[in-house]
């Protein structure tokens, strides 16, 4: 988000050059298609107002994201825009869309992780056939309880808030239980460096310039 308007095809295409995986937020619009938008409403990131769930795709095509000539993209358009050697970490923002996400992803060769804060949503994704599942953990969540939930859900990953990685022993405990850890969201170089030193497997970032410090090859 530091360089490009968030959740747009421009951002996905450009950041594909410097990262190994891209995180995107998915929800269903009013006419049923899966679109990429973080918020429940259009108010913050577009020139329109109202709920995404009550806005049709035709209406969304006329919406401008953060003053650009881009509208919120379809999930399928993101798969088309991102090279197949760059993975997609798809956060399900609402329940009831996992099966449709799986159907779309099955048409492409990208590595895909499906994540959610909602245990029921993660369960839906598992039932839909997703093998790479991640449980998102906010910074006020008890570490032990969060890891128990992730284990019960059959997750391969836990995605904790960066504060949990820096202030608790979640990294060590997660690795002991066989989870890979991707921390969100690292905002500066020092944080990325500390996360790396603590052994996290990936850092979710909002600034492409941070990717160059994740490893010597400039890919994060």
XYZ file of C-alpha atoms in Angstrom:
220
model
C 0.000 0.000 0.000
C 2.996 2.314 0.336
C 3.537 2.399 -3.425
C 0.252 1.358 -5.038
C -3.507 1.573 -4.385
C -4.391 -1.414 -2.250
C -6.112 -4.478 -3.696
C -5.807 -3.315 -7.300
C -4.422 -5.090 -10.349
C -1.717 -2.420 -10.586
C -0.553 -3.282 -7.075
C -0.628 -7.015 -7.721
C 1.276 -6.795 -10.997
C 3.954 -4.478 -9.628
C 4.546 -6.265 -6.338
C 4.779 -9.629 -8.116
C 8.293 -8.623 -9.157
C 9.631 -8.499 -5.582
C 7.651 -10.955 -3.410
C 7.025 -14.687 -3.348
C 3.362 -14.426 -2.344
C 0.656 -11.752 -2.352
C -2.097 -11.378 0.243
C -5.532 -10.317 -0.938
C -8.937 -9.882 0.668
C -11.981 -11.541 -0.879
C -15.712 -11.058 -0.388
C -18.877 -11.489 -2.440
C -20.515 -8.544 -4.185
C -24.226 -7.973 -4.616
C -24.532 -9.882 -7.892
C -22.685 -12.906 -6.524
C -19.167 -12.596 -7.946
C -16.064 -12.766 -5.774
C -14.264 -9.431 -5.662
C -11.128 -8.175 -3.957
C -11.825 -5.569 -1.285
C -10.653 -5.357 2.295
C -13.532 -3.427 3.835
C -17.184 -4.375 4.187
C -18.087 -1.018 2.646
C -16.811 1.009 -0.282
C -16.416 4.208 1.696
C -12.716 4.161 2.658
C -11.017 3.003 -0.535
C -13.338 4.113 -3.347
C -15.306 7.110 -4.532
C -18.562 5.311 -3.763
C -20.440 4.464 -0.575
C -22.440 1.517 0.656
C -21.889 -2.144 1.326
C -19.969 -4.391 -1.041
C -22.510 -7.165 -0.484
C -25.297 -4.944 -1.804
C -23.385 -3.530 -4.792
C -23.499 -5.394 -8.101
C -20.461 -6.083 -10.239
C -21.787 -3.730 -12.919
C -21.929 -0.967 -10.317
C -18.449 -1.814 -9.026
C -17.039 -1.470 -12.546
C -17.879 2.241 -12.351
C -16.150 2.708 -8.994
C -12.698 4.296 -8.662
C -10.248 2.866 -6.135
C -8.285 5.590 -4.321
C -8.531 8.087 -7.139
C -7.255 5.754 -9.868
C -8.912 4.491 -13.022
C -9.104 1.010 -11.479
C -12.175 -0.644 -10.019
C -12.166 -3.505 -7.508
C -11.014 -6.608 -9.410
C -12.530 -10.041 -9.595
C -10.559 -12.831 -7.936
C -10.120 -14.460 -11.335
C -8.586 -11.245 -12.670
C -5.968 -11.346 -9.922
C -5.005 -14.899 -10.867
C -4.661 -13.722 -14.459
C -2.526 -10.715 -13.487
C -0.111 -12.466 -11.126
C 2.554 -14.785 -12.608
C 2.062 -18.440 -11.657
C 5.357 -18.573 -9.753
C 4.008 -16.002 -7.281
C 1.622 -17.470 -4.722
C -1.636 -16.013 -3.458
C -2.610 -15.824 0.188
C -6.370 -15.418 -0.017
C -8.077 -14.078 3.088
C -11.757 -14.952 3.191
C -13.473 -11.896 4.647
C -16.899 -13.545 4.800
C -18.281 -17.037 5.211
C -19.811 -18.995 2.348
C -17.277 -18.240 -0.385
C -14.644 -20.940 0.162
C -16.009 -23.390 -2.414
C -16.150 -20.689 -5.082
C -12.570 -19.636 -4.305
C -11.459 -23.249 -4.701
C -13.246 -23.505 -8.047
C -11.447 -20.411 -9.328
C -8.039 -21.429 -7.966
C -8.328 -24.874 -9.567
C -8.090 -23.235 -13.003
C -4.600 -21.859 -12.264
C -1.162 -23.091 -11.199
C -0.446 -20.677 -8.344
C 0.402 -21.852 -4.863
C -2.561 -20.822 -2.718
C -2.983 -20.374 1.028
C -6.510 -19.706 2.273
C -6.755 -17.800 5.551
C -9.422 -16.392 7.844
C -9.999 -15.090 11.348
C -13.168 -17.194 11.529
C -12.856 -20.855 12.557
C -16.112 -21.696 10.766
C -14.793 -20.096 7.583
C -11.550 -22.081 7.814
C -13.638 -25.216 8.317
C -15.606 -24.388 5.171
C -12.361 -24.044 3.248
C -11.111 -27.400 4.494
C -14.366 -29.068 3.475
C -14.050 -27.424 0.058
C -10.719 -29.158 -0.432
C -8.165 -26.527 0.585
C -5.015 -28.211 1.872
C -3.002 -25.078 2.757
C -5.041 -23.402 5.488
C -4.060 -20.570 7.800
C -5.707 -19.300 10.968
C -5.355 -15.531 11.409
C -4.650 -14.476 14.983
C -5.181 -10.963 16.335
C -2.862 -9.524 18.953
C -5.347 -9.873 21.814
C -5.783 -13.636 21.326
C -4.393 -16.111 23.848
C -1.491 -17.916 22.181
C -2.264 -21.366 23.515
C -5.926 -21.145 22.586
C -5.089 -19.855 19.116
C -2.687 -22.714 18.417
C -5.216 -25.234 19.705
C -7.831 -23.835 17.326
C -5.412 -23.926 14.409
C -4.578 -27.535 15.212
C -8.214 -28.549 15.476
C -8.896 -26.863 12.134
C -6.110 -28.773 10.393
C -4.124 -25.655 9.509
C -0.621 -25.806 8.075
C -0.023 -22.154 8.948
C -0.778 -19.634 11.642
C -0.796 -15.942 10.714
C -0.407 -13.966 13.943
C -0.321 -10.220 14.421
C 3.261 -8.995 14.461
C 2.951 -7.967 18.117
C 2.362 -11.575 19.131
C 5.560 -12.598 17.370
C 7.574 -9.868 19.081
C 6.019 -9.984 22.549
C 5.209 -13.671 23.118
C 6.714 -17.105 22.472
C 4.227 -17.918 19.692
C 6.929 -18.485 17.057
C 8.701 -21.179 19.071
C 5.457 -22.802 20.209
C 3.967 -22.792 16.713
C 7.058 -24.383 15.210
C 7.068 -27.020 17.932
C 3.545 -27.947 16.843
C 4.463 -28.060 13.173
C 2.963 -24.780 11.958
C 4.675 -22.356 9.624
C 4.275 -18.718 10.672
C 3.542 -15.686 8.490
C 3.326 -12.520 10.600
C 1.171 -9.504 9.729
C 1.892 -6.676 9.133
C 5.551 -5.639 9.312
C 5.691 -1.868 8.871
C 9.427 -1.103 8.839
C 12.897 -2.520 8.291
C 13.651 -3.079 11.965
C 10.465 -5.097 12.427
C 11.184 -7.285 9.406
C 14.694 -7.898 10.709
C 13.475 -8.807 14.188
C 10.835 -11.153 12.796
C 13.488 -12.869 10.699
C 15.757 -13.190 13.737
C 12.914 -14.771 15.695
C 12.442 -17.384 12.986
C 9.170 -16.462 11.326
C 8.699 -18.120 7.962
C 7.208 -15.082 6.244
C 6.411 -11.435 6.865
C 3.343 -9.809 5.371
C 4.298 -6.282 4.327
C 2.611 -3.210 2.897
C 5.751 -1.637 1.439
C 7.562 -3.255 -1.489
C 10.858 -1.667 -0.434
C 10.913 -3.946 2.622
C 11.058 -7.033 0.418
C 14.696 -6.440 -0.438
C 15.814 -6.961 3.177
C 13.987 -10.255 3.695
C 16.798 -12.213 2.076
C 19.845 -11.644 -0.031
C 17.990 -12.202 -3.293
C 15.550 -9.362 -2.717
C 12.545 -11.693 -2.580
C 10.445 -12.036 0.548
